[in-house]
Tab-separated table of N, CA and C in Angstrom:
chain	number	residue	atom	x	y	z
A	1	ASN	N	37.756	31.562	-3.321
A	1	ASN	CA	37.155	32.839	-3.012
A	1	ASN	C	35.638	32.676	-2.991
A	2	ASN	N	35.006	33.034	-1.904
A	2	ASN	CA	33.556	32.927	-1.731
A	2	ASN	C	32.831	34.199	-2.068
A	3	SER	N	33.493	35.161	-2.706
A	3	SER	CA	32.804	36.411	-3.012
A	3	SER	C	31.670	36.179	-4.019
A	4	ASP	N	31.779	35.162	-4.840
A	4	ASP	CA	30.676	34.873	-5.789
A	4	ASP	C	29.432	34.359	-5.085
A	5	LEU	N	29.553	33.942	-3.801
A	5	LEU	CA	28.440	33.374	-3.086
A	5	LEU	C	27.732	34.419	-2.230
A	6	SER	N	28.207	35.617	-2.172
A	6	SER	CA	27.568	36.674	-1.346
A	6	SER	C	26.250	37.089	-1.958
A	7	ALA	N	25.355	37.561	-1.131
A	7	ALA	CA	24.059	37.978	-1.567
A	7	ALA	C	23.962	39.482	-1.818
A	8	SER	N	25.112	40.169	-1.878
A	8	SER	CA	25.054	41.609	-1.986
A	8	SER	C	24.812	42.108	-3.419
A	9	GLY	N	25.005	41.294	-4.398
A	9	GLY	CA	24.771	41.698	-5.786
A	9	GLY	C	25.004	40.546	-6.712
A	10	PRO	N	24.860	40.763	-7.980
A	10	PRO	CA	25.087	39.690	-8.927
A	10	PRO	C	26.492	39.195	-8.837
A	11	SER	N	26.649	37.907	-8.801
A	11	SER	CA	28.037	37.371	-8.667
A	11	SER	C	28.757	37.505	-9.973
A	12	GLN	N	30.082	37.422	-9.856
A	12	GLN	CA	30.883	37.437	-11.064
A	12	GLN	C	30.588	36.219	-11.927
A	13	LEU	N	30.329	35.096	-11.280
A	13	LEU	CA	30.023	33.848	-11.996
A	13	LEU	C	28.746	33.988	-12.808
A	14	THR	N	27.656	34.449	-12.189
A	14	THR	CA	26.411	34.565	-12.946
A	14	THR	C	26.483	35.623	-14.022
A	15	SER	N	27.234	36.697	-13.764
A	15	SER	CA	27.395	37.753	-14.761
A	15	SER	C	28.197	37.246	-15.947
A	16	LYS	N	29.222	36.454	-15.660
A	16	LYS	CA	30.022	35.895	-16.743
A	16	LYS	C	29.187	34.931	-17.577
A	17	MET	N	28.288	34.216	-16.958
A	17	MET	CA	27.491	33.229	-17.668
A	17	MET	C	26.353	33.877	-18.433
A	18	GLY	N	26.161	35.170	-18.259
A	18	GLY	CA	25.107	35.893	-19.001
A	18	GLY	C	23.707	35.596	-18.551
A	19	LEU	N	23.517	35.247	-17.291
A	19	LEU	CA	22.192	34.997	-16.773
A	19	LEU	C	21.390	36.289	-16.700
A	20	SER	N	20.084	36.160	-16.860
A	20	SER	CA	19.262	37.339	-16.803
A	20	SER	C	19.252	37.941	-15.412
A	21	THR	N	18.821	39.179	-15.321
A	21	THR	CA	18.731	39.891	-14.026
A	21	THR	C	17.798	39.117	-13.078
A	22	HIS	N	16.689	38.576	-13.620
A	22	HIS	CA	15.743	37.843	-12.821
A	22	HIS	C	16.423	36.613	-12.198
A	23	LEU	N	17.147	35.843	-12.994
A	23	LEU	CA	17.809	34.659	-12.478
A	23	LEU	C	18.895	35.053	-11.488
A	24	GLN	N	19.549	36.166	-11.703
A	24	GLN	CA	20.588	36.591	-10.770
A	24	GLN	C	19.939	36.925	-9.422
A	25	ALA	N	18.759	37.555	-9.465
A	25	ALA	CA	18.068	37.878	-8.215
A	25	ALA	C	17.631	36.587	-7.518
A	26	LEU	N	17.167	35.626	-8.258
A	26	LEU	CA	16.830	34.307	-7.640
A	26	LEU	C	18.030	33.655	-7.008
A	27	ALA	N	19.177	33.743	-7.658
A	27	ALA	CA	20.380	33.142	-7.141
A	27	ALA	C	20.837	33.756	-5.823
A	28	ARG	N	20.503	35.037	-5.602
A	28	ARG	CA	20.877	35.725	-4.370
A	28	ARG	C	19.915	35.448	-3.224
A	29	MET	N	18.716	34.927	-3.511
A	29	MET	CA	17.704	34.720	-2.454
A	29	MET	C	18.163	33.611	-1.485
A	30	PRO	N	18.025	33.867	-0.212
A	30	PRO	CA	18.375	32.811	0.741
A	30	PRO	C	17.347	31.663	0.660
A	31	THR	N	17.831	30.493	0.871
A	31	THR	CA	16.933	29.311	0.831
A	31	THR	C	16.171	29.262	2.141
A	32	THR	N	14.894	28.909	2.048
A	32	THR	CA	14.086	28.733	3.263
A	32	THR	C	13.703	27.293	3.469
A	33	LEU	N	14.283	26.415	2.639
A	33	LEU	CA	13.953	25.007	2.756
A	33	LEU	C	14.585	24.367	3.976
A	34	VAL	N	13.838	23.532	4.611
A	34	VAL	CA	14.314	22.806	5.751
A	34	VAL	C	14.713	21.401	5.327
A	35	PRO	N	15.979	20.999	5.541
A	35	PRO	CA	16.403	19.694	5.028
A	35	PRO	C	15.521	18.520	5.457
A	36	GLU	N	15.078	18.544	6.715
A	36	GLU	CA	14.203	17.459	7.192
A	36	GLU	C	12.913	17.393	6.413
A	37	ARG	N	12.322	18.585	6.108
A	37	ARG	CA	11.088	18.622	5.364
A	37	ARG	C	11.321	18.170	3.914
A	38	GLU	N	12.457	18.553	3.350
A	38	GLU	CA	12.775	18.095	1.997
A	38	GLU	C	12.921	16.582	1.937
A	39	LEU	N	13.589	16.019	2.959
A	39	LEU	CA	13.769	14.552	2.978
A	39	LEU	C	12.426	13.837	3.137
A	40	MET	N	11.518	14.401	3.977
A	40	MET	CA	10.218	13.802	4.180
A	40	MET	C	9.409	13.877	2.852
A	41	ALA	N	9.524	14.959	2.101
A	41	ALA	CA	8.821	15.112	0.830
A	41	ALA	C	9.335	14.058	-0.174
A	42	ILE	N	10.603	13.808	-0.155
A	42	ILE	CA	11.191	12.812	-1.071
A	42	ILE	C	10.688	11.425	-0.672
A	43	ALA	N	10.687	11.144	0.626
A	43	ALA	CA	10.193	9.845	1.089
A	43	ALA	C	8.670	9.657	0.696
A	44	GLN	N	7.902	10.710	0.876
A	44	GLN	CA	6.492	10.621	0.492
A	44	GLN	C	6.285	10.411	-0.999
A	45	ALA	N	7.183	10.982	-1.784
A	45	ALA	CA	7.042	10.827	-3.247
A	45	ALA	C	7.222	9.385	-3.659
A	46	TYR	N	7.908	8.568	-2.878
A	46	TYR	CA	8.144	7.143	-3.201
A	46	TYR	C	7.234	6.220	-2.394
A	47	ASN	N	6.381	6.727	-1.530
A	47	ASN	CA	5.479	5.912	-0.758
A	47	ASN	C	4.266	5.549	-1.597
A	48	GLN	N	4.138	4.260	-1.953
A	48	GLN	CA	3.129	3.805	-2.908
A	48	GLN	C	1.743	3.529	-2.250
A	49	ASP	N	1.503	4.063	-1.091
A	49	ASP	CA	0.198	3.900	-0.443
A	49	ASP	C	-0.876	4.531	-1.335
A	50	PRO	N	-1.991	3.806	-1.629
A	50	PRO	CA	-3.024	4.350	-2.495
A	50	PRO	C	-3.670	5.662	-1.965
A	51	ASN	N	-3.548	5.908	-0.672
A	51	ASN	CA	-4.101	7.114	-0.088
A	51	ASN	C	-3.097	8.268	-0.128
A	52	ASN	N	-1.944	8.063	-0.656
A	52	ASN	CA	-0.873	9.094	-0.693
A	52	ASN	C	-1.002	9.922	-1.947
A	53	PRO	N	-1.482	11.179	-1.848
A	53	PRO	CA	-1.575	12.032	-3.022
A	53	PRO	C	-0.231	12.532	-3.528
A	54	SER	N	0.823	12.323	-2.780
A	54	SER	CA	2.150	12.794	-3.182
A	54	SER	C	2.953	11.785	-3.961
A	55	PHE	N	2.444	10.548	-4.122
A	55	PHE	CA	3.184	9.509	-4.837
A	55	PHE	C	3.427	9.966	-6.281
A	56	ARG	N	4.718	9.987	-6.682
A	56	ARG	CA	5.074	10.533	-7.976
A	56	ARG	C	4.988	9.574	-9.110
A	57	PHE	N	4.731	8.303	-8.865
A	57	PHE	CA	4.690	7.339	-9.937
A	57	PHE	C	3.239	6.858	-10.160
A	58	ARG	N	2.294	7.720	-10.053
A	58	ARG	CA	0.883	7.438	-10.293
A	58	ARG	C	0.456	8.120	-11.599
A	59	HIS	N	-0.219	7.347	-12.411
A	59	HIS	CA	-0.747	7.873	-13.644
A	59	HIS	C	-2.178	7.464	-13.746
A	60	PHE	N	-3.048	8.295	-14.287
A	60	PHE	CA	-4.441	7.915	-14.452
A	60	PHE	C	-4.697	7.558	-15.916
A	61	PHE	N	-5.150	6.336	-16.107
A	61	PHE	CA	-5.515	5.838	-17.410
A	61	PHE	C	-7.026	6.080	-17.654
A	62	HIS	N	-7.381	6.143	-18.877
A	62	HIS	CA	-8.803	6.299	-19.240
A	62	HIS	C	-9.334	4.931	-19.673
A	63	ASN	N	-9.945	4.216	-18.713
A	63	ASN	CA	-10.480	2.894	-18.958
A	63	ASN	C	-11.988	2.953	-19.209
A	64	VAL	N	-12.497	2.029	-19.979
A	64	VAL	CA	-13.937	1.856	-20.144
A	64	VAL	C	-14.451	1.107	-18.944
A	65	ILE	N	-15.337	1.730	-18.187
A	65	ILE	CA	-15.929	1.110	-16.994
A	65	ILE	C	-17.463	1.145	-17.217
A	66	PRO	N	-18.017	0.042	-17.673
A	66	PRO	CA	-19.439	0.047	-17.980
A	66	PRO	C	-20.366	0.080	-16.776
A	67	GLN	N	-20.002	-0.551	-15.676
A	67	GLN	CA	-20.895	-0.595	-14.524
A	67	GLN	C	-20.735	0.630	-13.645
A	68	ASN	N	-21.883	1.305	-13.424
A	68	ASN	CA	-21.891	2.514	-12.585
A	68	ASN	C	-21.387	2.261	-11.164
A	69	ALA	N	-21.601	1.071	-10.655
A	69	ALA	CA	-21.173	0.737	-9.307
A	69	ALA	C	-19.630	0.778	-9.159
A	70	GLN	N	-18.917	0.587	-10.256
A	70	GLN	CA	-17.440	0.578	-10.246
A	70	GLN	C	-16.880	1.970	-10.544
A	71	ARG	N	-17.720	2.933	-10.857
A	71	ARG	CA	-17.254	4.243	-11.252
A	71	ARG	C	-17.240	5.137	-10.022
A	72	MET	N	-16.120	5.153	-9.271
A	72	MET	CA	-15.984	5.958	-8.078
A	72	MET	C	-14.616	6.598	-8.008
A	73	ARG	N	-14.519	7.640	-7.262
A	73	ARG	CA	-13.235	8.308	-7.098
A	73	ARG	C	-12.305	7.442	-6.248
A	74	PRO	N	-11.081	7.241	-6.732
A	74	PRO	CA	-10.109	6.437	-5.966
A	74	PRO	C	-9.680	7.159	-4.701
A	75	PRO	N	-9.197	6.431	-3.711
A	75	PRO	CA	-8.724	7.048	-2.473
A	75	PRO	C	-7.505	7.899	-2.745
A	76	GLY	N	-7.316	8.983	-1.975
A	76	GLY	CA	-6.105	9.809	-2.070
A	76	GLY	C	-6.184	10.821	-3.170
A	77	VAL	N	-7.311	11.009	-3.844
A	77	VAL	CA	-7.424	11.995	-4.909
A	77	VAL	C	-8.329	13.120	-4.449
A	78	ASP	N	-7.776	14.337	-4.367
A	78	ASP	CA	-8.597	15.464	-3.866
A	78	ASP	C	-9.643	15.849	-4.929
A	79	GLU	N	-10.590	16.626	-4.508
A	79	GLU	CA	-11.757	16.974	-5.358
A	79	GLU	C	-11.306	17.747	-6.594
A	80	LEU	N	-10.424	18.722	-6.466
A	80	LEU	CA	-10.016	19.486	-7.608
A	80	LEU	C	-9.332	18.610	-8.658
A	81	THR	N	-8.413	17.769	-8.242
A	81	THR	CA	-7.746	16.857	-9.153
A	81	THR	C	-8.733	15.914	-9.822
A	82	TRP	N	-9.695	15.425	-9.028
A	82	TRP	CA	-10.704	14.525	-9.559
A	82	TRP	C	-11.569	15.186	-10.626
A	83	ARG	N	-11.945	16.401	-10.389
A	83	ARG	CA	-12.737	17.143	-11.370
A	83	ARG	C	-11.964	17.297	-12.693
A	84	GLY	N	-10.683	17.582	-12.543
A	84	GLY	CA	-9.849	17.710	-13.761
A	84	GLY	C	-9.709	16.406	-14.510
A	85	LEU	N	-9.573	15.296	-13.772
A	85	LEU	CA	-9.516	13.977	-14.411
A	85	LEU	C	-10.807	13.632	-15.112
A	86	LEU	N	-11.930	13.936	-14.477
A	86	LEU	CA	-13.247	13.723	-15.132
A	86	LEU	C	-13.405	14.569	-16.383
A	87	ASP	N	-12.930	15.799	-16.350
A	87	ASP	CA	-12.995	16.648	-17.539
A	87	ASP	C	-12.206	16.056	-18.701
A	88	GLU	N	-11.050	15.428	-18.379
A	88	GLU	CA	-10.198	14.805	-19.410
A	88	GLU	C	-10.939	13.692	-20.155
A	89	VAL	N	-11.804	12.967	-19.487
A	89	VAL	CA	-12.520	11.860	-20.132
A	89	VAL	C	-13.866	12.271	-20.708
A	90	GLY	N	-14.200	13.562	-20.590
A	90	GLY	CA	-15.453	14.032	-21.135
A	90	GLY	C	-16.582	14.129	-20.130
A	91	GLY	N	-16.272	14.147	-18.888
A	91	GLY	CA	-17.283	14.257	-17.849
A	91	GLY	C	-17.747	12.904	-17.306
A	92	GLU	N	-18.522	12.974	-16.222
A	92	GLU	CA	-18.980	11.745	-15.532
A	92	GLU	C	-19.827	10.852	-16.429
A	93	HIS	N	-20.577	11.448	-17.281
A	93	HIS	CA	-21.580	10.697	-18.112
A	93	HIS	C	-21.186	10.724	-19.602
A	94	ASN	N	-19.889	10.514	-19.882
A	94	ASN	CA	-19.469	10.533	-21.272
A	94	ASN	C	-19.944	9.301	-22.029
A	95	ALA	N	-20.183	9.454	-23.307
A	95	ALA	CA	-20.782	8.375	-24.135
A	95	ALA	C	-19.887	7.149	-24.205
A	96	GLU	N	-18.575	7.305	-24.126
A	96	GLU	CA	-17.661	6.139	-24.232
A	96	GLU	C	-17.546	5.363	-22.948
A	97	ARG	N	-18.146	5.869	-21.866
A	97	ARG	CA	-18.073	5.253	-20.518
A	97	ARG	C	-16.662	5.201	-20.001
A	98	LEU	N	-15.837	6.202	-20.394
A	98	LEU	CA	-14.443	6.283	-19.923
A	98	LEU	C	-14.430	6.759	-18.446
A	99	TRP	N	-13.448	6.272	-17.713
A	99	TRP	CA	-13.324	6.652	-16.318
A	99	TRP	C	-11.821	6.692	-15.973
A	100	PRO	N	-11.419	7.695	-15.195
A	100	PRO	CA	-10.011	7.759	-14.753
A	100	PRO	C	-9.689	6.644	-13.726
A	101	VAL	N	-8.704	5.829	-14.075
A	101	VAL	CA	-8.330	4.711	-13.187
A	101	VAL	C	-6.823	4.884	-12.898
A	102	PRO	N	-6.432	4.828	-11.613
A	102	PRO	CA	-4.999	5.055	-11.292
A	102	PRO	C	-4.214	3.796	-11.571
A	103	GLY	N	-2.981	4.059	-12.005
A	103	GLY	CA	-1.972	3.047	-12.134
A	103	GLY	C	-0.751	3.455	-11.364
A	104	ASP	N	-0.406	2.707	-10.363
A	104	ASP	CA	0.696	3.118	-9.487
A	104	ASP	C	1.953	2.257	-9.724
A	105	GLY	N	3.014	2.907	-10.147
A	105	GLY	CA	4.292	2.253	-10.238
A	105	GLY	C	4.540	1.455	-11.475
A	106	PHE	N	5.736	0.902	-11.560
A	106	PHE	CA	6.142	0.175	-12.734
A	106	PHE	C	5.519	-1.216	-12.825
A	107	LYS	N	5.249	-1.840	-11.676
A	107	LYS	CA	4.564	-3.140	-11.732
A	107	LYS	C	3.205	-3.027	-12.386
A	108	CYS	N	2.523	-1.983	-12.093
A	108	CYS	CA	1.182	-1.743	-12.712
A	108	CYS	C	1.321	-1.573	-14.198
A	109	LEU	N	2.338	-0.821	-14.627
A	109	LEU	CA	2.537	-0.638	-16.053
A	109	LEU	C	2.885	-1.958	-16.758
A	110	GLN	N	3.740	-2.753	-16.094
A	110	GLN	CA	4.080	-4.068	-16.668
A	110	GLN	C	2.847	-4.970	-16.803
A	111	GLU	N	2.029	-4.990	-15.752
A	111	GLU	CA	0.777	-5.794	-15.796
A	111	GLU	C	-0.148	-5.310	-16.889
A	112	ARG	N	-0.295	-4.009	-16.994
A	112	ARG	CA	-1.162	-3.441	-18.024
A	112	ARG	C	-0.655	-3.822	-19.424
A	113	ALA	N	0.653	-3.738	-19.637
A	113	ALA	CA	1.223	-4.105	-20.953
A	113	ALA	C	1.004	-5.575	-21.227
A	114	ARG	N	1.172	-6.427	-20.198
A	114	ARG	CA	0.965	-7.858	-20.370
A	114	ARG	C	-0.472	-8.190	-20.743
A	115	VAL	N	-1.448	-7.540	-20.107
A	115	VAL	CA	-2.833	-7.787	-20.403
A	115	VAL	C	-3.213	-7.282	-21.808
A	116	GLN	N	-2.642	-6.139	-22.176
A	116	GLN	CA	-2.880	-5.617	-23.514
A	116	GLN	C	-2.272	-6.545	-24.589
A	117	ASP	N	-1.064	-7.003	-24.370
A	117	ASP	CA	-0.454	-7.969	-25.309
A	117	ASP	C	-1.298	-9.220	-25.476
A	118	ALA	N	-1.782	-9.746	-24.340
A	118	ALA	CA	-2.585	-10.950	-24.379
A	118	ALA	C	-3.894	-10.706	-25.169
A	119	GLU	N	-4.490	-9.536	-24.974
A	119	GLU	CA	-5.704	-9.173	-25.669
A	119	GLU	C	-5.452	-9.080	-27.180
A	120	ILE	N	-4.350	-8.479	-27.556
A	120	ILE	CA	-4.001	-8.323	-28.976
A	120	ILE	C	-3.767	-9.713	-29.597
A	121	LYS	N	-3.096	-10.590	-28.920
A	121	LYS	CA	-2.855	-11.934	-29.427
A	121	LYS	C	-4.138	-12.718	-29.554
A	122	SER	N	-5.093	-12.535	-28.626
A	122	SER	CA	-6.342	-13.259	-28.692
A	122	SER	C	-7.236	-12.780	-29.848
A	123	GLU	N	-6.998	-11.570	-30.328
A	123	GLU	CA	-7.807	-11.021	-31.423
A	123	GLU	C	-7.268	-11.433	-32.795
A	124	LYS	N	-6.071	-12.020	-32.841
A	124	LYS	CA	-5.498	-12.426	-34.167
A	124	LYS	C	-6.065	-13.733	-34.641
């Protein structure tokens, strides 16, 4: 029976589950998503191009960057996001010389962990 799928009112299924009126209204809304657009968005989320602002496996680390020449905004980061990242480290001219540095993907995380482990071993 497809009567639970009609958009005429709260379905018996959602009413039985005790969902709020708001969620019931959302469940009745027709979807406007285009499958091709959804698939493209998923593909973009996994595209590791440094200029791709949609890459979902990018994290910004707070590294000490002492040379001003190396302190620049990375490609693919819009102005609003960049300002937020700078605020997180205490601004452009913070005393600790911290700077947002992107790390893309699991290989980057593995390399970062390897370098940190080597540094810890060298300090013992």
